[in-house]
PDB file of C-alpha atoms in Angstrom:
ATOM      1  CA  UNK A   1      60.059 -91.366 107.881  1.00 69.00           C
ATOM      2  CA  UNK A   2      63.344 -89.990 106.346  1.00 92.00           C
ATOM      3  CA  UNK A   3      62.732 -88.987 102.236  1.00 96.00           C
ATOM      4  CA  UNK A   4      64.815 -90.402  99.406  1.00 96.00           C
ATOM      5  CA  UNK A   5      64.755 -88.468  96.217  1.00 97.00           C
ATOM      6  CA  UNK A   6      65.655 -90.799  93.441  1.00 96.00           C
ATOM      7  CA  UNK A   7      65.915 -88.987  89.309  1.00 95.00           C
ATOM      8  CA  UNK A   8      63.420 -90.891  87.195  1.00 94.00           C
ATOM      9  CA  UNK A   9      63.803 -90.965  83.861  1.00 86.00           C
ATOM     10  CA  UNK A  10      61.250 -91.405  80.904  1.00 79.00           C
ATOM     11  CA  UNK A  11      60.819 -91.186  77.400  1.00 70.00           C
ATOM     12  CA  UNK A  12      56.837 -90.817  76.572  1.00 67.00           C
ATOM     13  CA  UNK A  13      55.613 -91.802  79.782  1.00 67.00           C
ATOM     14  CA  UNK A  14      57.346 -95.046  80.027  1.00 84.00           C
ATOM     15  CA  UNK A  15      59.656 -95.007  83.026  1.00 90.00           C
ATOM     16  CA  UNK A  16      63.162 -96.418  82.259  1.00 91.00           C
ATOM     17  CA  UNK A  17      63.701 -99.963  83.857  1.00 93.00           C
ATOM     18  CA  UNK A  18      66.963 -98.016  85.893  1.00 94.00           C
ATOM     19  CA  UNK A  19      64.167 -95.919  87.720  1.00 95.00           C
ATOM     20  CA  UNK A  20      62.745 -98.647  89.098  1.00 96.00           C
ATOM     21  CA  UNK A  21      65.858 -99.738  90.330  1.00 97.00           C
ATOM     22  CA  UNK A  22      66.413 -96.952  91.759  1.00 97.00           C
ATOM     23  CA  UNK A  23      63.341 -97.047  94.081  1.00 97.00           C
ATOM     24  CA  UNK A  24      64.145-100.571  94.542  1.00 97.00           C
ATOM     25  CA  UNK A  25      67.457 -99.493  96.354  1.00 97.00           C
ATOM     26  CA  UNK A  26      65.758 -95.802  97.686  1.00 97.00           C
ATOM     27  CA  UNK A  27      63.131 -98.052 100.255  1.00 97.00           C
ATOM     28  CA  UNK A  28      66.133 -99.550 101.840  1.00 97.00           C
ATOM     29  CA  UNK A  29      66.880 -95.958 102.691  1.00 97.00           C
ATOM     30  CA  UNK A  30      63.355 -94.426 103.183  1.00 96.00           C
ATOM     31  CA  UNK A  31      60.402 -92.887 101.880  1.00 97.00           C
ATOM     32  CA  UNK A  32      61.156 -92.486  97.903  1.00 97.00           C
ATOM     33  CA  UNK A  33      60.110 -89.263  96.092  1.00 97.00           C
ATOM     34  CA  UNK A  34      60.743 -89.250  92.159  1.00 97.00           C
ATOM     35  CA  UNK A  35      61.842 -86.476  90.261  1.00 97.00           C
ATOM     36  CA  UNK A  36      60.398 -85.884  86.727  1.00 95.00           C
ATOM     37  CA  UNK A  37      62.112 -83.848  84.680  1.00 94.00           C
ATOM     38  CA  UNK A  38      60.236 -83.000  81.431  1.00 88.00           C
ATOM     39  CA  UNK A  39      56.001 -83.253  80.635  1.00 84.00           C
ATOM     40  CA  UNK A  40      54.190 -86.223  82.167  1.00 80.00           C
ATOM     41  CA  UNK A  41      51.384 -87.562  82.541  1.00 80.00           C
ATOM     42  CA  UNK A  42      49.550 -89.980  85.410  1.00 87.00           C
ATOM     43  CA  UNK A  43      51.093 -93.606  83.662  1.00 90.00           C
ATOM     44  CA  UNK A  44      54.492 -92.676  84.602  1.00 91.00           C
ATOM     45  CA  UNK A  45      53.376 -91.495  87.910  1.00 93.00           C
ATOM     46  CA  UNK A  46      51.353 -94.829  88.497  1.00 94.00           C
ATOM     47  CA  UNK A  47      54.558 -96.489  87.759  1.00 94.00           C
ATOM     48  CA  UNK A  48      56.536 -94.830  90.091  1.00 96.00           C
ATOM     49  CA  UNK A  49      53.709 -95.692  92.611  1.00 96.00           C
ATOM     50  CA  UNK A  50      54.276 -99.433  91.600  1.00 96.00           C
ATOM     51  CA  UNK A  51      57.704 -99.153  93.025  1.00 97.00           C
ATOM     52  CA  UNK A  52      57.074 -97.308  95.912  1.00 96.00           C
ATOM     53  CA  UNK A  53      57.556 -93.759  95.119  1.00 97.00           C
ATOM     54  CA  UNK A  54      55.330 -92.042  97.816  1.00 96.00           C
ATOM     55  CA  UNK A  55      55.358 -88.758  96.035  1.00 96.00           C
ATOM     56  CA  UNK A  56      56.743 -87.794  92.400  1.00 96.00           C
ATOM     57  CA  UNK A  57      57.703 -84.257  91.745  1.00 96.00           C
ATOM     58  CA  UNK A  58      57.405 -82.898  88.208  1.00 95.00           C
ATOM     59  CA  UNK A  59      60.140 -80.505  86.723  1.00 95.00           C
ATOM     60  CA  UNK A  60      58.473 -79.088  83.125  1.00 93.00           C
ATOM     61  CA  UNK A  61      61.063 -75.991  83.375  1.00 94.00           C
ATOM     62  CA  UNK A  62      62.080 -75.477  79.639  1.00 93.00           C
ATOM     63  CA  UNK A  63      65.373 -74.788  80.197  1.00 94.00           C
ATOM     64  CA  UNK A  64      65.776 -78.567  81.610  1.00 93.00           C
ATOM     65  CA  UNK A  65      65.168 -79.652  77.492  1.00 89.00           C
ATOM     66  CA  UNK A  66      66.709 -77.031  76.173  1.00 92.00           C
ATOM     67  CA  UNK A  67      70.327 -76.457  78.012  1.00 92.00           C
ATOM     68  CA  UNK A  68      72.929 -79.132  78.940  1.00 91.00           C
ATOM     69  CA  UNK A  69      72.821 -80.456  82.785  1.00 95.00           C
ATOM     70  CA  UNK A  70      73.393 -77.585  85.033  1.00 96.00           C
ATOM     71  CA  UNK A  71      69.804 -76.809  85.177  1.00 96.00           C
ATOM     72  CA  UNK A  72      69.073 -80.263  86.280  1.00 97.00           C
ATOM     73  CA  UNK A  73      71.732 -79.646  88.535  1.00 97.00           C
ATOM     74  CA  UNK A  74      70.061 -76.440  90.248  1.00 97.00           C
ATOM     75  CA  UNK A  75      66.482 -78.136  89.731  1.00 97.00           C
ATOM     76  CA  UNK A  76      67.498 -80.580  91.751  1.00 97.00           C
ATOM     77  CA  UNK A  77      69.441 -78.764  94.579  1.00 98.00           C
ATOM     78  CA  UNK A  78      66.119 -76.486  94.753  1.00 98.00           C
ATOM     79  CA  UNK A  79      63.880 -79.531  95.480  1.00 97.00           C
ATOM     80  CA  UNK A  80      66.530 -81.010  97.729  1.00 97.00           C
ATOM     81  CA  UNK A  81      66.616 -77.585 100.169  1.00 96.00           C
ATOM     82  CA  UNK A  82      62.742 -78.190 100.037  1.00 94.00           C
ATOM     83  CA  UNK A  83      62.377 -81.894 100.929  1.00 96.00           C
ATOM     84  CA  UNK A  84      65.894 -82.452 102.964  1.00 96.00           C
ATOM     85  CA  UNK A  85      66.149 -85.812 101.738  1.00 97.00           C
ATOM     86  CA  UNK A  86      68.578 -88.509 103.596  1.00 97.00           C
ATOM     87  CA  UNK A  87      70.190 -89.347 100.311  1.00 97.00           C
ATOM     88  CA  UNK A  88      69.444 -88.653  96.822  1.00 98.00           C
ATOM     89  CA  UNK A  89      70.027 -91.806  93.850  1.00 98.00           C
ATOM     90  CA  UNK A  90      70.620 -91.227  90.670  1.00 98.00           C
ATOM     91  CA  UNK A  91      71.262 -93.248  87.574  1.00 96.00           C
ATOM     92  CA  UNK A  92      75.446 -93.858  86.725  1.00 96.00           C
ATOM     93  CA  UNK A  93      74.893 -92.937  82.646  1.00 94.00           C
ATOM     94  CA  UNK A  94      77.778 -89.932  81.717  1.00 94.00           C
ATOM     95  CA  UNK A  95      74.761 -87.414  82.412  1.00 95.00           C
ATOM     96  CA  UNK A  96      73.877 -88.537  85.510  1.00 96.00           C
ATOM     97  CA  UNK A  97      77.248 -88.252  87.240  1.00 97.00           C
ATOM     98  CA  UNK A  98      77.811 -85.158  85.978  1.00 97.00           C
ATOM     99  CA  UNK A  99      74.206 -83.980  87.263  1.00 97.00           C
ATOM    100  CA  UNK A 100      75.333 -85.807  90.711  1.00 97.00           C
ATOM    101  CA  UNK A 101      78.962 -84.094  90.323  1.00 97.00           C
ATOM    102  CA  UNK A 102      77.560 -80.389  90.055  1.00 97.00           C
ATOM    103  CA  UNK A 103      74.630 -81.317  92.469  1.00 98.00           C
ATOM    104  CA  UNK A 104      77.331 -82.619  95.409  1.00 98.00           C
ATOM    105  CA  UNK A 105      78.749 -79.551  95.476  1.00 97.00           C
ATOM    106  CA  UNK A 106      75.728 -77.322  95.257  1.00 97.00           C
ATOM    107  CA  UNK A 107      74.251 -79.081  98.661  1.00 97.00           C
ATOM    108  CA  UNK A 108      77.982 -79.531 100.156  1.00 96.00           C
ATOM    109  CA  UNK A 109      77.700 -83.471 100.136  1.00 96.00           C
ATOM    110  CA  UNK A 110      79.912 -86.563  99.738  1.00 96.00           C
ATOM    111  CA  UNK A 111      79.369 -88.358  96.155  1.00 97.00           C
ATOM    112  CA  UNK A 112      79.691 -92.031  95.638  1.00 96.00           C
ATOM    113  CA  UNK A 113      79.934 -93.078  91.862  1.00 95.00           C
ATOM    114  CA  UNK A 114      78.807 -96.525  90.182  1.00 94.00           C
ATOM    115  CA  UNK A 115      77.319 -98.110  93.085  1.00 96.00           C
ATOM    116  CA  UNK A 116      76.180-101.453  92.653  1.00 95.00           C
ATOM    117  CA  UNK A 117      74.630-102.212  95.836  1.00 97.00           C
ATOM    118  CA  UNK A 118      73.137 -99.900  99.124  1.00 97.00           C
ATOM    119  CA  UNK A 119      72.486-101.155 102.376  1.00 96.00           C
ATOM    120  CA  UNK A 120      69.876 -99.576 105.375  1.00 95.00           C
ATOM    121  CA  UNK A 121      72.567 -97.695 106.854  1.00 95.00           C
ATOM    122  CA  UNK A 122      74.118 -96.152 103.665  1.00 95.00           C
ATOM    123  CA  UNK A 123      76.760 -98.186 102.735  1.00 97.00           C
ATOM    124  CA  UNK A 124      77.477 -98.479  99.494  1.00 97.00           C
ATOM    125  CA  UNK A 125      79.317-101.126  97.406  1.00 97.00           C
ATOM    126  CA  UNK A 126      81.406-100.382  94.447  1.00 94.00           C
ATOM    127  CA  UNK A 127      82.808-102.341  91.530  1.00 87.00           C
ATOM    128  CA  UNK A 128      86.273-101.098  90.926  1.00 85.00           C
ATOM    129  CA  UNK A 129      89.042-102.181  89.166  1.00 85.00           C
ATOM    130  CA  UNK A 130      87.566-103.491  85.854  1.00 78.00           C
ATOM    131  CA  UNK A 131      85.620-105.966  88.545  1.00 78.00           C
ATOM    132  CA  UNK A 132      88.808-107.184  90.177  1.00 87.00           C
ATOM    133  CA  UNK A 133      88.415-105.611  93.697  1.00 90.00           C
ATOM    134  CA  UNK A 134      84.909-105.241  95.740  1.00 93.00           C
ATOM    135  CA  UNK A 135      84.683-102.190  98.108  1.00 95.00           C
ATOM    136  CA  UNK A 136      82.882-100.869 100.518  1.00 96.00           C
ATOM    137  CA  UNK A 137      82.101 -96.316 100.992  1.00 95.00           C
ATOM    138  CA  UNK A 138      79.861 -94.408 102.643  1.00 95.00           C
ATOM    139  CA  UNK A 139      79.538 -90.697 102.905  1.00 94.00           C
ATOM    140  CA  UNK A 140      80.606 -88.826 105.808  1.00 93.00           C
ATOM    141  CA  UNK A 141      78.926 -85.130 105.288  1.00 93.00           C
ATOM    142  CA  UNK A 142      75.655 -83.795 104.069  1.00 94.00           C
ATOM    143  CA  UNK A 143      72.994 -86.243 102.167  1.00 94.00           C
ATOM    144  CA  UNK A 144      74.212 -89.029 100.446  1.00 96.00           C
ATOM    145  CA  UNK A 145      74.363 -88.859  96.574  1.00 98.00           C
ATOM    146  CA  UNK A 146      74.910 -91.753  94.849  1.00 98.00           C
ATOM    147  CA  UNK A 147      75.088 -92.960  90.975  1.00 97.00           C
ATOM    148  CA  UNK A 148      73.814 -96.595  90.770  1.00 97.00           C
ATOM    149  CA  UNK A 149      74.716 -98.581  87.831  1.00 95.00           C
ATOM    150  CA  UNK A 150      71.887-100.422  85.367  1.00 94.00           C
ATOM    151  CA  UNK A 151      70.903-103.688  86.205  1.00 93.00           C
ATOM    152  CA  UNK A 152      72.602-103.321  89.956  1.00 92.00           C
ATOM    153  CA  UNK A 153      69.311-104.832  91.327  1.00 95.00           C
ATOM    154  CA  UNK A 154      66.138-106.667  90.012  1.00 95.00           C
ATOM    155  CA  UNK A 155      63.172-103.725  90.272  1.00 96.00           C
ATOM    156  CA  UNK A 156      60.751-105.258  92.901  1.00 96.00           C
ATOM    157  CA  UNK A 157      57.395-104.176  93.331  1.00 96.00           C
ATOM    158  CA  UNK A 158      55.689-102.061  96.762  1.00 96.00           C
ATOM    159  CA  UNK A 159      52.665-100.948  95.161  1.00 96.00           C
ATOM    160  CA  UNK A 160      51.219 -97.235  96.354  1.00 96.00           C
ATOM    161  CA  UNK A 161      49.543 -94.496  95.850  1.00 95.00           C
ATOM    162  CA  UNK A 162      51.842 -91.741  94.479  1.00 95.00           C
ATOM    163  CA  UNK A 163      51.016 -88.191  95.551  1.00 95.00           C
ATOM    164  CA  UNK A 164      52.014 -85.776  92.307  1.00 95.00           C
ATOM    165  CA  UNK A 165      53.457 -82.319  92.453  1.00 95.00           C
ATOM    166  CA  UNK A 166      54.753 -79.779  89.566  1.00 94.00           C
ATOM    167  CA  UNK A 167      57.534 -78.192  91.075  1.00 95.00           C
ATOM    168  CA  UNK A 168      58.451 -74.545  90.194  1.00 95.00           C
ATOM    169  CA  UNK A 169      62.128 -74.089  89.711  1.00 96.00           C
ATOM    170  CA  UNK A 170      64.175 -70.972  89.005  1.00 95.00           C
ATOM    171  CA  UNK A 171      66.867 -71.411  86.428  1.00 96.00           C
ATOM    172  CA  UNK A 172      70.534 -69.119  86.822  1.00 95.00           C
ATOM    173  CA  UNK A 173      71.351 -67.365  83.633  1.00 95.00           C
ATOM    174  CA  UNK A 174      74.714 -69.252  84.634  1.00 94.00           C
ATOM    175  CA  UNK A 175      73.071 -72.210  83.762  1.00 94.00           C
ATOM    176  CA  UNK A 176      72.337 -71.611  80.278  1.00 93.00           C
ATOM    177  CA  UNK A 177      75.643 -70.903  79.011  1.00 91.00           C
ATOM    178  CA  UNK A 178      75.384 -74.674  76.874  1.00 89.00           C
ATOM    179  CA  UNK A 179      72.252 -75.322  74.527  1.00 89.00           C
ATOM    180  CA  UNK A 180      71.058 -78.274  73.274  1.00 85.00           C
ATOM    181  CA  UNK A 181      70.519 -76.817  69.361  1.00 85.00           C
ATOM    182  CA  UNK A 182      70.027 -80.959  68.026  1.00 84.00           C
ATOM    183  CA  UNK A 183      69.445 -84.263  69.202  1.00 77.00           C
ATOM    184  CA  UNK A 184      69.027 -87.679  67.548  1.00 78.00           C
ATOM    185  CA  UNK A 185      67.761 -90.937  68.576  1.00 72.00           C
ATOM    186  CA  UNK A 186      70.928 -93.460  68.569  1.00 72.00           C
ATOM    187  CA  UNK A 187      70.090 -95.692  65.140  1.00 76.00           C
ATOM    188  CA  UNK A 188      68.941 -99.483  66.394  1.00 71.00           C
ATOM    189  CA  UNK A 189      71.338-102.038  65.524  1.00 73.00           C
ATOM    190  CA  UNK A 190      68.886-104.569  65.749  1.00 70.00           C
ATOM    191  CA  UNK A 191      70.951-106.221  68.677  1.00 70.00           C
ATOM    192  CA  UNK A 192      69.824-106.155  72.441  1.00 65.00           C
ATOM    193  CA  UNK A 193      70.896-103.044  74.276  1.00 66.00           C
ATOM    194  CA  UNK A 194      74.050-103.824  76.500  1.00 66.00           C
ATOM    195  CA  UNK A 195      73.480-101.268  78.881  1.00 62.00           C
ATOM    196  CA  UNK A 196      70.110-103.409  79.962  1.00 61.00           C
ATOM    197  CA  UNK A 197      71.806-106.770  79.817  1.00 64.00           C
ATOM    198  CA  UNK A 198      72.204-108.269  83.091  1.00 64.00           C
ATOM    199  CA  UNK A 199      75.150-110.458  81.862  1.00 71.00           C
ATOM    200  CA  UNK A 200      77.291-109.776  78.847  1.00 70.00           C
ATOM    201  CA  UNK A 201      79.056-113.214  77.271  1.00 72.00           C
ATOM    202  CA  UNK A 202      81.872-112.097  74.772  1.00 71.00           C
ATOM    203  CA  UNK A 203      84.684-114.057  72.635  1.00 72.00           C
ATOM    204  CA  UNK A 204      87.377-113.658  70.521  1.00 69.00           C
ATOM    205  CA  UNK A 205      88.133-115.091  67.120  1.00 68.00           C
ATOM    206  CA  UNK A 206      89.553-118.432  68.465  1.00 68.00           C
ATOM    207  CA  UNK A 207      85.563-119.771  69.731  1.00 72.00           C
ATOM    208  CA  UNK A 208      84.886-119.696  66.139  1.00 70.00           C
ATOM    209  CA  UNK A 209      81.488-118.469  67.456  1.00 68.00           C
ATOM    210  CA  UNK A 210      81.206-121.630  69.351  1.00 74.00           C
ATOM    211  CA  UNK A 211      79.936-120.717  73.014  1.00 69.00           C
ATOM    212  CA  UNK A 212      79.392-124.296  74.194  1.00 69.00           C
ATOM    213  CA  UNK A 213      81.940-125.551  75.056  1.00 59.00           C
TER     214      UNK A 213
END
């Protein structure tokens, strides 16, 4: 069976709800592998495995932490001349388009960006237009990359049992022309993050904060 390779992230072990998303939308494809980028440990690969990721392939390459995305970027075209995957999904966050930007060209491929839907054959389906217009893309050369955006599908379950790898990678001197010297957690507002909000509901000054009617 053709692979997938879908970009997992996590923060301590817990795999972001997007991942599983992703593998939601990679079985519809194929076989999903996960990509780990960063230290690990066997909860976030038994999650993966709850979503159907057949193998997940660990990155711990210091330079992944430590420089901007380009070394994501080569990671990933690395483990892509390894596994040959059909298509490769990753995440639509301003990172993760850039990673799939860099990575296109790397592996020669066609790139489709905020995807909200993927059917067996590779079509993809695309919000444009602030929402007004629905289309329709698919790629024409090389694997397919694609950016999904958050909350494009509910995660649904295929339970197995996830073969793990650590991955050796070799990093380009290139590639570390941009380091990360600081990084802070955004503060919490106390409000529910939008970016994991299925729907968003917002009003002017004229509902007098009145959403009933």
């Amino acid at each position: 069976m053709s692979e997938v390779m879908i970009v997992a992230e996590h923060a301590d072990s817990h795999i972001s709800k997007p991942a599983l998303e992703l593998l939601t939308l990679a079985r519809r494809l194929g076989d999903p592998v996960a990509v780990v980028f960063g230290e690990s440990d066997d909860t976030a690969a038994k999650a993966l495995g709850e979503y159907g990721a057949s193998r997940v392939l660990t990155v711990t390459d210091p330079a992944i932490n430590d420089y901007l995305v380009a070394p994501k970027a080569e990671a990933l075209a690395q483990i892509a001349e390894s596994v040959q995957p059909v298509a490769i999904l990753i995440t639509s966050t301003p990172e993760g388009k850039e990673i799939a930007g860099r990575l296109a060209i790397k592996l020669g491929s066609g790139l489709i960006t905020d995807a909200t839907d993927i059917v067996a054959d590779g079509t993809t389906t695309q919000s444009v237009f602030a929402g007004n217009w629905t289309v329709t893309a698919s790629v024409t050369h090389g694997a397919l990359i694609v950016t999904v955006k958050p909350n494009a599908v509910t995660p649904e379950p295929a339970p197995v049992e996830p073969a793990t790898e650590q991955i050796q990678v070799t990093i380009s001197e290139a590639a570390k022309s941009a380091r990360i010297v600081n990084s802070e957690p955004k503060k919490s507002s106390g409000r529910p993050e939008l970016t994991e909000a299925a729907v968003v509901v917002s009003g002017g000054r004229g509902t007098g904060g009145n959403f009933t009617a």
